[in-house]
mmCIF file with all atom_site columns, C-alpha atoms in Angstrom:
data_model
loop_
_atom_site.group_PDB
_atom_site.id
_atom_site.type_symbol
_atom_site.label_atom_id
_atom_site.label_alt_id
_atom_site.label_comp_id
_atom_site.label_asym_id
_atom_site.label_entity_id
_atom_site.label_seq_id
_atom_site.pdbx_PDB_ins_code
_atom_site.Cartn_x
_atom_site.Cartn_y
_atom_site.Cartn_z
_atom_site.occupancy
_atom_site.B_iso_or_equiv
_atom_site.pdbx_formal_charge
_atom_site.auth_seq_id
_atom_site.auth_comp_id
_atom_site.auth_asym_id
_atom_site.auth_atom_id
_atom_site.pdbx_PDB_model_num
ATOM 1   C CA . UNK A 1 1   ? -44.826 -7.979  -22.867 1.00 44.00 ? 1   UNK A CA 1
ATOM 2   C CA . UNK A 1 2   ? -42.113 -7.311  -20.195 1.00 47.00 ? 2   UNK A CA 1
ATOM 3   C CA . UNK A 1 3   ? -42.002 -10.305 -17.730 1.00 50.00 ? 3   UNK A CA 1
ATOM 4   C CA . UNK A 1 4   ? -42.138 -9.140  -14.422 1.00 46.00 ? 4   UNK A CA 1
ATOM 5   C CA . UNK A 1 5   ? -40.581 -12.057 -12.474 1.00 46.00 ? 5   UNK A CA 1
ATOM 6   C CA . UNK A 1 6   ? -37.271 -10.741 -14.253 1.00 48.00 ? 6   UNK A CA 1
ATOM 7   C CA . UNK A 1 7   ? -35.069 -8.564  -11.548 1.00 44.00 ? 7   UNK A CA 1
ATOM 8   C CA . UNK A 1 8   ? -34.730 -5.019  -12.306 1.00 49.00 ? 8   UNK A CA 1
ATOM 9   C CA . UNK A 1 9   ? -31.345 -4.145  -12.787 1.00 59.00 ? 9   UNK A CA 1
ATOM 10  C CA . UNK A 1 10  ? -30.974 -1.228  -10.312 1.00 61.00 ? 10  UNK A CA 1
ATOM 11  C CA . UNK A 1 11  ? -31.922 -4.019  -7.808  1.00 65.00 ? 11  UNK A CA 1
ATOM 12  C CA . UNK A 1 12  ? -29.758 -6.109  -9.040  1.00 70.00 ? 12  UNK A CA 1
ATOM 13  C CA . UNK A 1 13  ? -27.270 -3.994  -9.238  1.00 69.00 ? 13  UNK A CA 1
ATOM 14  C CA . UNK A 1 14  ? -27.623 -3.045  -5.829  1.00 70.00 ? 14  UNK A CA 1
ATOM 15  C CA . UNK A 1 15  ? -27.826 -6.879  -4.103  1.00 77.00 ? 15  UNK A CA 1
ATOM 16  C CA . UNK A 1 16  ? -24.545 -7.348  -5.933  1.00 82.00 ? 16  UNK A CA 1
ATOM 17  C CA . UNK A 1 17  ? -22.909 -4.214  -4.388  1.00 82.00 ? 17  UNK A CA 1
ATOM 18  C CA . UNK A 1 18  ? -23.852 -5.510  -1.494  1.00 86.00 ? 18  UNK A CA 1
ATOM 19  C CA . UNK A 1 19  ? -22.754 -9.303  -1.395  1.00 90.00 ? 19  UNK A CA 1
ATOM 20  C CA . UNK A 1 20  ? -19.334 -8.144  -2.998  1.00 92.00 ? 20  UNK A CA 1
ATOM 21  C CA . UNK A 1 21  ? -19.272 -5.277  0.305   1.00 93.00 ? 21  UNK A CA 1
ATOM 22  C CA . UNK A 1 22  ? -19.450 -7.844  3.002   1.00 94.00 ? 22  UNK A CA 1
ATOM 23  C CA . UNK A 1 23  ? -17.531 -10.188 0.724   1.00 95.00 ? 23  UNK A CA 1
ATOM 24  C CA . UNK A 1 24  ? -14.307 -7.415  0.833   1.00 96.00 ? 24  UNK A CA 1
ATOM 25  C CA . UNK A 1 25  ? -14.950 -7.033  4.331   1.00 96.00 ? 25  UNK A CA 1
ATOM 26  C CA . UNK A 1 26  ? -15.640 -10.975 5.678   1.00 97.00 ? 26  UNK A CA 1
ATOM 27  C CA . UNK A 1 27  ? -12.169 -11.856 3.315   1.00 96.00 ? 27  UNK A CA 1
ATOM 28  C CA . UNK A 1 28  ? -10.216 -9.793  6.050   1.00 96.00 ? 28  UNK A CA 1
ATOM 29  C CA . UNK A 1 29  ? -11.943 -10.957 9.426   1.00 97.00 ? 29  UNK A CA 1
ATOM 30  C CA . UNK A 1 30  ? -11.492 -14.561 7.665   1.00 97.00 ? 30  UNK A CA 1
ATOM 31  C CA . UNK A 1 31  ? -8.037  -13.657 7.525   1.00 96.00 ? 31  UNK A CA 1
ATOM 32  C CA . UNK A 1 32  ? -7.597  -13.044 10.883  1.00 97.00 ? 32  UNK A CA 1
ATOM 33  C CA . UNK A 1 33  ? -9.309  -15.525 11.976  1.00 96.00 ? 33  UNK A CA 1
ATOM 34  C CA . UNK A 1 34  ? -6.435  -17.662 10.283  1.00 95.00 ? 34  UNK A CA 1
ATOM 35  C CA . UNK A 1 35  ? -3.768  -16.028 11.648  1.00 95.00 ? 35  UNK A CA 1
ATOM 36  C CA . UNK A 1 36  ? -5.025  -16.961 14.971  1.00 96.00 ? 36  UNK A CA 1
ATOM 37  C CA . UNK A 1 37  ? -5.583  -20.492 14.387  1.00 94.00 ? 37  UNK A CA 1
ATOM 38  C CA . UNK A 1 38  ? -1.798  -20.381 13.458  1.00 92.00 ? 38  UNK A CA 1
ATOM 39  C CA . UNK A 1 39  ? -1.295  -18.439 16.536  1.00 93.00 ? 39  UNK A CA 1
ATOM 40  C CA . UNK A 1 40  ? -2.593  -21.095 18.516  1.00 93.00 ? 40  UNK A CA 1
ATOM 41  C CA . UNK A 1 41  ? -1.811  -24.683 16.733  1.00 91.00 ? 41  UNK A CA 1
ATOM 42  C CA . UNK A 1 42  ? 1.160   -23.577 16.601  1.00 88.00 ? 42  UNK A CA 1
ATOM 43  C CA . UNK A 1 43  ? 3.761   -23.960 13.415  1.00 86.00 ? 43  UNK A CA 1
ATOM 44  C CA . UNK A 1 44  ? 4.661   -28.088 13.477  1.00 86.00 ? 44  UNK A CA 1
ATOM 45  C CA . UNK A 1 45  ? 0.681   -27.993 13.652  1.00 87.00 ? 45  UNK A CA 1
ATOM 46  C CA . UNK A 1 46  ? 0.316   -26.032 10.807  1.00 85.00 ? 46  UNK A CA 1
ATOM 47  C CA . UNK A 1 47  ? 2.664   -27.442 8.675   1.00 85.00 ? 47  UNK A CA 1
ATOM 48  C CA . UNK A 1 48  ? 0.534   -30.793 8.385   1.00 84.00 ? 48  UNK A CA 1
ATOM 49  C CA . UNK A 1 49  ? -2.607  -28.565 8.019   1.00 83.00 ? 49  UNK A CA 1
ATOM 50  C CA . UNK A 1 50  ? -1.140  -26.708 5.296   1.00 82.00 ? 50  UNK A CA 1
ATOM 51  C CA . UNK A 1 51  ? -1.856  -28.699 2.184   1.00 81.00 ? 51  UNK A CA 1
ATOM 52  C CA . UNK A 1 52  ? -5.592  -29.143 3.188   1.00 77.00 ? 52  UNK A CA 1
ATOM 53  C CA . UNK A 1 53  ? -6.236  -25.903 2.299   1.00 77.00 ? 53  UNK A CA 1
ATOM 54  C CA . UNK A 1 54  ? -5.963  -26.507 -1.538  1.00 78.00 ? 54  UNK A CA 1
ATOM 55  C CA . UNK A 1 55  ? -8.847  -28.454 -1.335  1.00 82.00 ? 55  UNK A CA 1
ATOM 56  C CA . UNK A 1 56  ? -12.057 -27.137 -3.159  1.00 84.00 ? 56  UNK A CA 1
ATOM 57  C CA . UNK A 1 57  ? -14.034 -28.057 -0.274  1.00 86.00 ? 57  UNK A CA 1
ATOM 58  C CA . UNK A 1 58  ? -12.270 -25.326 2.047   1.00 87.00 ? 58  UNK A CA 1
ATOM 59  C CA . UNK A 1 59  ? -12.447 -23.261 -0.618  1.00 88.00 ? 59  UNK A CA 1
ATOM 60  C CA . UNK A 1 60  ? -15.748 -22.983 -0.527  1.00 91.00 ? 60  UNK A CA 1
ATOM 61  C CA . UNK A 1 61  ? -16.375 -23.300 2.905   1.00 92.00 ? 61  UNK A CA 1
ATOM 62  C CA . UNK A 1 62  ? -14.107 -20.353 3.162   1.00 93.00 ? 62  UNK A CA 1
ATOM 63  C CA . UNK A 1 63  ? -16.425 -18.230 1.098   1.00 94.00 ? 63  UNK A CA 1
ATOM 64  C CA . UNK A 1 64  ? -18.733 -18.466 2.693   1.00 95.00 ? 64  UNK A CA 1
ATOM 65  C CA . UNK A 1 65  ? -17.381 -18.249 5.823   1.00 96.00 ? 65  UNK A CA 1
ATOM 66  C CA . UNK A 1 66  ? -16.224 -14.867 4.917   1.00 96.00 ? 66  UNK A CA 1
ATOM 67  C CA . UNK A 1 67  ? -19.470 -13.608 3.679   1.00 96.00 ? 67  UNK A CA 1
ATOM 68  C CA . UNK A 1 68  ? -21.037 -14.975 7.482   1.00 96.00 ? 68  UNK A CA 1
ATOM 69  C CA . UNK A 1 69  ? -17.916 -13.234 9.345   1.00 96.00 ? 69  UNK A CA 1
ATOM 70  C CA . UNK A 1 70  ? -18.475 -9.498  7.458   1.00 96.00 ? 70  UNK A CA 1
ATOM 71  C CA . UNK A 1 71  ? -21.873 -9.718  8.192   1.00 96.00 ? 71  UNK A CA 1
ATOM 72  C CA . UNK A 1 72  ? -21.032 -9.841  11.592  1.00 96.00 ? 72  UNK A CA 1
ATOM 73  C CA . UNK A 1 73  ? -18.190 -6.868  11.909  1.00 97.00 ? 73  UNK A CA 1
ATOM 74  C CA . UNK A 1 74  ? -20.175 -4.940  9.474   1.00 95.00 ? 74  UNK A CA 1
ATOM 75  C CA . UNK A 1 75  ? -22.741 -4.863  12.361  1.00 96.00 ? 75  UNK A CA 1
ATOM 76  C CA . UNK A 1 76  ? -20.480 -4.376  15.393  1.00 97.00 ? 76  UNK A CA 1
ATOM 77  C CA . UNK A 1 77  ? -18.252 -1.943  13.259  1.00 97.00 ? 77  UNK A CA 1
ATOM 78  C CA . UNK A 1 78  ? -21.817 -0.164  12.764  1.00 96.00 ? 78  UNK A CA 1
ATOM 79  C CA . UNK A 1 79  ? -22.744 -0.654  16.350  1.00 97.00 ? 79  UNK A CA 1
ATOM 80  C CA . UNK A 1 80  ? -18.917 0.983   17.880  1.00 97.00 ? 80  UNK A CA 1
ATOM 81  C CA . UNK A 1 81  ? -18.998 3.983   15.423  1.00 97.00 ? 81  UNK A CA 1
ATOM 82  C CA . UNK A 1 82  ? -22.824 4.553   16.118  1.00 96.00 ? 82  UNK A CA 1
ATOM 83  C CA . UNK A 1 83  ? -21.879 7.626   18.243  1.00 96.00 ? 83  UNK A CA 1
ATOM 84  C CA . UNK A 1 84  ? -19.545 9.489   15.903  1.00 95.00 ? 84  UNK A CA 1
ATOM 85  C CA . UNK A 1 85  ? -22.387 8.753   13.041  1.00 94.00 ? 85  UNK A CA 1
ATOM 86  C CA . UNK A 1 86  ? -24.773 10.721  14.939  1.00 94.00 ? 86  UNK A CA 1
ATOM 87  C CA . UNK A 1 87  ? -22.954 13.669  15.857  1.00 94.00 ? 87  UNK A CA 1
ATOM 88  C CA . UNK A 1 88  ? -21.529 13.902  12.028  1.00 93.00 ? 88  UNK A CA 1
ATOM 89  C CA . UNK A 1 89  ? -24.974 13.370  10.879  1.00 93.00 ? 89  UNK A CA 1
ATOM 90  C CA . UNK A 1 90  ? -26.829 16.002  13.516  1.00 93.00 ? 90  UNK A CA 1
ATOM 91  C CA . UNK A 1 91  ? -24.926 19.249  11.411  1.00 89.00 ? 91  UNK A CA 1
ATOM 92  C CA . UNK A 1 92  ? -26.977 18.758  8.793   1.00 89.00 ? 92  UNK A CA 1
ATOM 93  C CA . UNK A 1 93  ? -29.803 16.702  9.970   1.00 91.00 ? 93  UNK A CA 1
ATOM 94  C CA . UNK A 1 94  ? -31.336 17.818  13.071  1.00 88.00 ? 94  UNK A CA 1
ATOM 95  C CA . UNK A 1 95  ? -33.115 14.703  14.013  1.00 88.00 ? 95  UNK A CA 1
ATOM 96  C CA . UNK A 1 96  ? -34.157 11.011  12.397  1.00 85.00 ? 96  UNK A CA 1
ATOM 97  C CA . UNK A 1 97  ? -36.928 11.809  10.771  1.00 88.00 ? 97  UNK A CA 1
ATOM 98  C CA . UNK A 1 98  ? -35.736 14.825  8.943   1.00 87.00 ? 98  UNK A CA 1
ATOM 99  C CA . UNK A 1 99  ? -33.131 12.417  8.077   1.00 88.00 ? 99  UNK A CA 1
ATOM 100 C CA . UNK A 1 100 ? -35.124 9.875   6.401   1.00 87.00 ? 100 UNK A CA 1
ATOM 101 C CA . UNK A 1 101 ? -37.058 12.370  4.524   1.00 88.00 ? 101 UNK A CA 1
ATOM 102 C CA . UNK A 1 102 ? -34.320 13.461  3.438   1.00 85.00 ? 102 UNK A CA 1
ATOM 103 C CA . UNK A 1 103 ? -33.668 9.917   2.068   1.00 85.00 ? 103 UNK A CA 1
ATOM 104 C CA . UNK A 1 104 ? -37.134 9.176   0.446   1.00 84.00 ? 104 UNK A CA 1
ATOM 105 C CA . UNK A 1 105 ? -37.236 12.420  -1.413  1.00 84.00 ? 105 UNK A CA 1
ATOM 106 C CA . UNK A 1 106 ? -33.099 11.398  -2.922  1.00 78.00 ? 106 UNK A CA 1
ATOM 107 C CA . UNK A 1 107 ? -35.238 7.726   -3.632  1.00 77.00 ? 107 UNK A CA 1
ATOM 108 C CA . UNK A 1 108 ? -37.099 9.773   -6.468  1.00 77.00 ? 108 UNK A CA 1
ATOM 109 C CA . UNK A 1 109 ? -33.828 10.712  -8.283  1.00 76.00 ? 109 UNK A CA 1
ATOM 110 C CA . UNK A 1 110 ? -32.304 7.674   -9.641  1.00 78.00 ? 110 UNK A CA 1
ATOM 111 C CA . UNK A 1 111 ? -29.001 9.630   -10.676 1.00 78.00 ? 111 UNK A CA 1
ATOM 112 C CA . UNK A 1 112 ? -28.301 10.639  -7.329  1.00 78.00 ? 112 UNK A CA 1
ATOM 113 C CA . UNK A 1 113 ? -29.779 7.501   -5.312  1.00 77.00 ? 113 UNK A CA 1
ATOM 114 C CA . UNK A 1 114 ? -27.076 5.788   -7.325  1.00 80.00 ? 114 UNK A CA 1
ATOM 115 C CA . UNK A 1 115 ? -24.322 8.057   -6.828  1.00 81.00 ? 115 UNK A CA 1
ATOM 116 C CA . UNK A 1 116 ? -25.351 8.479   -2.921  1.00 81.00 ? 116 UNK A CA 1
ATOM 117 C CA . UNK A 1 117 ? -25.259 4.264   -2.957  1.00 83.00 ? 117 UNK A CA 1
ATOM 118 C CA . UNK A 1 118 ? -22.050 4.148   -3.949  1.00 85.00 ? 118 UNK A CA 1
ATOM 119 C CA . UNK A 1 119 ? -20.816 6.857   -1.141  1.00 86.00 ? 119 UNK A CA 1
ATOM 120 C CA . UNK A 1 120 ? -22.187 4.597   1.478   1.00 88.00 ? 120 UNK A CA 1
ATOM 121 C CA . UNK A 1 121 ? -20.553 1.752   -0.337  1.00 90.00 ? 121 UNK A CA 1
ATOM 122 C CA . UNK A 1 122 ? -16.831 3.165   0.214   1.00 92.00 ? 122 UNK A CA 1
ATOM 123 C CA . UNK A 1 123 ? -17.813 4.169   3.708   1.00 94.00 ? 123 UNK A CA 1
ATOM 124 C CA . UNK A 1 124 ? -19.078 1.123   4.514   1.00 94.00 ? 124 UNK A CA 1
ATOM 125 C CA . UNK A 1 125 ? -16.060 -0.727  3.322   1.00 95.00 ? 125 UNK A CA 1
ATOM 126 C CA . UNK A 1 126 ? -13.680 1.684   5.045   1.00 97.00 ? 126 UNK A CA 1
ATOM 127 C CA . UNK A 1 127 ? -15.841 0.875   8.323   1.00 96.00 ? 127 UNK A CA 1
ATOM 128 C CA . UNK A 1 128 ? -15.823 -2.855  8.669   1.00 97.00 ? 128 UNK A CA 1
ATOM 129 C CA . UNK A 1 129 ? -11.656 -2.968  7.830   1.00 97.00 ? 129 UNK A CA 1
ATOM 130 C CA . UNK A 1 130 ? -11.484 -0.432  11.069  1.00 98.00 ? 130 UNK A CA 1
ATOM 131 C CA . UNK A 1 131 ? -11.747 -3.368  12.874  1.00 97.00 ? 131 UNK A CA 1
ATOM 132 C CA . UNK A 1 132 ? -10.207 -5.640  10.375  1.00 98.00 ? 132 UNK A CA 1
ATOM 133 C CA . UNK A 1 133 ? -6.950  -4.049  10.639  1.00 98.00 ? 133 UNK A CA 1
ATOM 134 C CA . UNK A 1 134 ? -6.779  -4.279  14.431  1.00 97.00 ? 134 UNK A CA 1
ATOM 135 C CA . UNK A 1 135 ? -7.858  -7.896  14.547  1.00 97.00 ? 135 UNK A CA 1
ATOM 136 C CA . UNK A 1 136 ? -5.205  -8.823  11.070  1.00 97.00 ? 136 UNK A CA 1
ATOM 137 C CA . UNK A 1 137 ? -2.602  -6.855  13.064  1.00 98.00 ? 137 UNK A CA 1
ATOM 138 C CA . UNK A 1 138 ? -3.358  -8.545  16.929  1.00 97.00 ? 138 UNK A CA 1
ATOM 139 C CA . UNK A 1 139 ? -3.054  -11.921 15.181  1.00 97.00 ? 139 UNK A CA 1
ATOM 140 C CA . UNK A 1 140 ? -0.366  -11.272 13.105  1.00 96.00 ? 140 UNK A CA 1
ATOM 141 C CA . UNK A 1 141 ? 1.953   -10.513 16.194  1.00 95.00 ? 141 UNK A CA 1
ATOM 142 C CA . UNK A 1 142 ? 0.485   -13.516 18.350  1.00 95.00 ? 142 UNK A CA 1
ATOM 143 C CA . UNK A 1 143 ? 1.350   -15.787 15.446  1.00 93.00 ? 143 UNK A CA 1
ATOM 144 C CA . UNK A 1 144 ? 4.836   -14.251 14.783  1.00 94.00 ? 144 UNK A CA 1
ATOM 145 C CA . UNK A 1 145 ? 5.331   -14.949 18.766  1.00 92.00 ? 145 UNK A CA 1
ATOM 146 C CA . UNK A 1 146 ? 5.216   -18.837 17.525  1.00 90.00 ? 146 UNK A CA 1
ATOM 147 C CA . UNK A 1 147 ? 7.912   -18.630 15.413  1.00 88.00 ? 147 UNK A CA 1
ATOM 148 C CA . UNK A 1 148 ? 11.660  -17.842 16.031  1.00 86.00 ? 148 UNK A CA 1
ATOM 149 C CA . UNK A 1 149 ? 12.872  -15.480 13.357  1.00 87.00 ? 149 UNK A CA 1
ATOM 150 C CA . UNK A 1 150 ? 15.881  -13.163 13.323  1.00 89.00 ? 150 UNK A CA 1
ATOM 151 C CA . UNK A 1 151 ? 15.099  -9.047  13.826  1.00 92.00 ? 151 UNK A CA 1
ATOM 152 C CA . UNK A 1 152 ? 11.491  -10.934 15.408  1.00 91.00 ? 152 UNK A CA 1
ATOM 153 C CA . UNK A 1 153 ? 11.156  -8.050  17.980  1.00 93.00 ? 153 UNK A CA 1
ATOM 154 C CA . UNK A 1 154 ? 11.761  -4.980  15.214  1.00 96.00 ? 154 UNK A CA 1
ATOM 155 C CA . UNK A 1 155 ? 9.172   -6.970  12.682  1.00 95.00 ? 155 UNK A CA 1
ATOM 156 C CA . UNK A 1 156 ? 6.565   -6.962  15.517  1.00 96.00 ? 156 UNK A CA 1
ATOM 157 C CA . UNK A 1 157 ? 6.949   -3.004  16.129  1.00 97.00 ? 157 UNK A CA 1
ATOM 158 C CA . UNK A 1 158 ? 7.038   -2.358  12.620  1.00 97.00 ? 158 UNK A CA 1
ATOM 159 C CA . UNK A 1 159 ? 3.576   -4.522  12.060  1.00 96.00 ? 159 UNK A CA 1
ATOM 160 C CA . UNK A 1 160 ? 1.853   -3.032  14.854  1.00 97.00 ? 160 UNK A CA 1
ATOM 161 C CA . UNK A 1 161 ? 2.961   0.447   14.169  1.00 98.00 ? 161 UNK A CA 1
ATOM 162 C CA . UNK A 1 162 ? 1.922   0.327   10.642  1.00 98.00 ? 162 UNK A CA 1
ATOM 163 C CA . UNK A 1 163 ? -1.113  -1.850  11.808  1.00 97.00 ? 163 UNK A CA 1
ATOM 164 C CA . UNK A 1 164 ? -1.937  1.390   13.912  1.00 98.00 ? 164 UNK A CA 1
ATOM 165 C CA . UNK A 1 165 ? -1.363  4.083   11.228  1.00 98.00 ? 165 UNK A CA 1
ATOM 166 C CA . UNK A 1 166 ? -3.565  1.785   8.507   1.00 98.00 ? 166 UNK A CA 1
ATOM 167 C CA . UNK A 1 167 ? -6.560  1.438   11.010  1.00 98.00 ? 167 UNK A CA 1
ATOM 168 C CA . UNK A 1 168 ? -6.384  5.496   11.960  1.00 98.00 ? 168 UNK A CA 1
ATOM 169 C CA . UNK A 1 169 ? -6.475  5.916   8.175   1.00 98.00 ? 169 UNK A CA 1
ATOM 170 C CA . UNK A 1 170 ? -9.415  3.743   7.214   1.00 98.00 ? 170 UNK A CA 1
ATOM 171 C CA . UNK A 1 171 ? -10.947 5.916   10.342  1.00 98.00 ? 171 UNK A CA 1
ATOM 172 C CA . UNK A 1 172 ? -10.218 8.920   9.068   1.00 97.00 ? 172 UNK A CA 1
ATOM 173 C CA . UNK A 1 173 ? -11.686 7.946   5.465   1.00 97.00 ? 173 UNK A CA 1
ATOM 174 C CA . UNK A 1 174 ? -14.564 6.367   6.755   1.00 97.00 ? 174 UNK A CA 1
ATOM 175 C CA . UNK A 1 175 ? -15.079 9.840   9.112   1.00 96.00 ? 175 UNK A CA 1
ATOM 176 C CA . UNK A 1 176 ? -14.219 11.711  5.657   1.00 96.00 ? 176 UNK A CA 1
ATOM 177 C CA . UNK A 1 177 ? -17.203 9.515   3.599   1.00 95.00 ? 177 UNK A CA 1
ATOM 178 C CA . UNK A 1 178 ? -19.625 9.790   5.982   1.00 95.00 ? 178 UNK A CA 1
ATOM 179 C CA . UNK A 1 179 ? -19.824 13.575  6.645   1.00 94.00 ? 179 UNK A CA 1
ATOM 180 C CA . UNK A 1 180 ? -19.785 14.348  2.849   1.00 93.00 ? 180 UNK A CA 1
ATOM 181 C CA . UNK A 1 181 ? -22.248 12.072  2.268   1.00 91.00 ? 181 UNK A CA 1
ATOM 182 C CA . UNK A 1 182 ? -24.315 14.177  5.015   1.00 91.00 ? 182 UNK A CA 1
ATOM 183 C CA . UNK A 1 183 ? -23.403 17.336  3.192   1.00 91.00 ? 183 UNK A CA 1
ATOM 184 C CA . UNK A 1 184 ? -24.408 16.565  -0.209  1.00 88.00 ? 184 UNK A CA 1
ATOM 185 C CA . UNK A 1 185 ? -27.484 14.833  0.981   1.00 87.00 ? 185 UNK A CA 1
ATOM 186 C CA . UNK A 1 186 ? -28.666 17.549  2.725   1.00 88.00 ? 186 UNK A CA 1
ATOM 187 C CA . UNK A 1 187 ? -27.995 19.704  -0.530  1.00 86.00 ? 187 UNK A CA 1
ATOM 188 C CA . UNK A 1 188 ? -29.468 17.223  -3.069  1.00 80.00 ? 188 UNK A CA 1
ATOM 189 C CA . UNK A 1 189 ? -33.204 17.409  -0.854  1.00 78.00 ? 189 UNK A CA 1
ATOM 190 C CA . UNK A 1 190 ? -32.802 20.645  -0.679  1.00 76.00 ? 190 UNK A CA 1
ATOM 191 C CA . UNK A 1 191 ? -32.521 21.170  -4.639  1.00 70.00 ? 191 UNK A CA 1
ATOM 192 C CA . UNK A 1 192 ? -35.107 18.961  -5.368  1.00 60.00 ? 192 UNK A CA 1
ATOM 193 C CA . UNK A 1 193 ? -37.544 20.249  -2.633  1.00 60.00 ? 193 UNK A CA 1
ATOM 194 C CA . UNK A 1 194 ? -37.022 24.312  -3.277  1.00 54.00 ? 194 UNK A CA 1
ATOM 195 C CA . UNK A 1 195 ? -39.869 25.832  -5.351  1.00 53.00 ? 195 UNK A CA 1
ATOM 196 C CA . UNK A 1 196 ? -39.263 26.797  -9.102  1.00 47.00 ? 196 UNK A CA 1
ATOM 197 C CA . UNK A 1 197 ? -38.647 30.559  -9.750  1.00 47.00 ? 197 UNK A CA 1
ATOM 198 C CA . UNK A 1 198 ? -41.977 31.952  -11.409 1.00 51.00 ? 198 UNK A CA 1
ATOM 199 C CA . UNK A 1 199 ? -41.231 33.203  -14.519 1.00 50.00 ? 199 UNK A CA 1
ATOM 200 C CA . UNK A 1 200 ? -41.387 36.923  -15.428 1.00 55.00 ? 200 UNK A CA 1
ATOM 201 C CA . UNK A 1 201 ? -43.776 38.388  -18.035 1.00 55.00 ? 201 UNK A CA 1
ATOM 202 C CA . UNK A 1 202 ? -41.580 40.241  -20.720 1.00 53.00 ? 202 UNK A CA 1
ATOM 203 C CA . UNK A 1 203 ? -41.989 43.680  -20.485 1.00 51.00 ? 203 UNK A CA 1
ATOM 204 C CA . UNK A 1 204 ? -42.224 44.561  -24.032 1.00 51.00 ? 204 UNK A CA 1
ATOM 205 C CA . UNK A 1 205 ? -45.129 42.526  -24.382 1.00 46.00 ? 205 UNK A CA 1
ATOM 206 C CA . UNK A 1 206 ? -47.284 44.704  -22.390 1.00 47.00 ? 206 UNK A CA 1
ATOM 207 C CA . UNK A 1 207 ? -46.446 47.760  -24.656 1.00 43.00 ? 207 UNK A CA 1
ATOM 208 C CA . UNK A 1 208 ? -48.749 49.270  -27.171 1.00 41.00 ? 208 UNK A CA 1
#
């Protein structure tokens, strides 16, 4: 007898995809968030801070305040790119509801939910370190503004340009993900919803 409090495993599967997403994501806003504490203590202040963070404790309290903080630029990175989604999604999709048709029919194809799941994956990824790279490369500057350094003013322009060029990319990726995923959406449900080709009768078998 199968017991049916046990998890399936594409569920499974699926709840761990997505805890390990906003994991990759909150890791880099935590990050950040670091850099501007440093920014602001200040480093004599940070020096006597410093071996507190080998502690277990913060260890875990920084897990899980990374799993908090990419739930919450998943959503505004969501929220900002809202716009471009629709207008990349509106080729192939001419409003929401064809959309999530379009969705419910790919739910009867395990094969290609999967593979579609781990499209949105990527793209999701790609979306929340948009914002991660600005905020990492904002607070790397403000912190290397505490600190006196030689060549400080050339390491700045070299952070923030490459800062610049790594954000464009993840843009440009995530812009990438999202329209194929469209695409191939739009031609999965239309595979699976096109009518089978009748057969023909063999023409030999009508001869006498």
């Amino acid at each position: 007898m199968t017991n049916s409090t046990q998890a399936e495993p594409p569920a499974l599967a699926a709840a761990t995809a997505m805890f390990i997403e906003v994991l990759v994501v909150g890791i880099g806003t935590l990050a950040a968030a670091v850099l501007l504490f440093i920014a602001l203590i200040g480093p004599a202040n940070t020096s006597k801070l410093a071996p507190a963070a080998d502690s277990s404790l913060i260890a875990g309290v920084a897990l899980a305040a990374a799993y908090a903080l990419g739930i919450l630029i998943d959503r505004a990175a969501d929220t900002i790119l809202a716009p471009r989604r629709r207008r990349l999604r509106i080729h192939h999709f001419p409003s929401d509801g064809v959309y999530a048709q379009a969705r419910l029919r790919l739910a009867d194809n395990p094969i290609q939910a999967a593979r579609a799941d781990y499209a949105r994956s990527r793209m999701r990824i790609c979306r929340g370190w948009i914002l991660n790279v600005i905020a990492l490369t904002l607070t790397a500057d403000l912190a290397m503004l505490r600190y006196t350094f030689d060549d400080r003013a050339l390491i700045l322009c070299v952070t923030t340009l490459l800062g610049a060029v790594t954000s464009f990319g993840f843009y440009r990726a995530w812009s990438a993900l999202t329209e194929t995923g469209y695409r191939k959406l739009a031609q999965q449900t239309a595979l699976l919803t096109s009518p089978a080709v009748p057969s023909q009768p063999d023409p030999s078998a009508t001869l006498t």
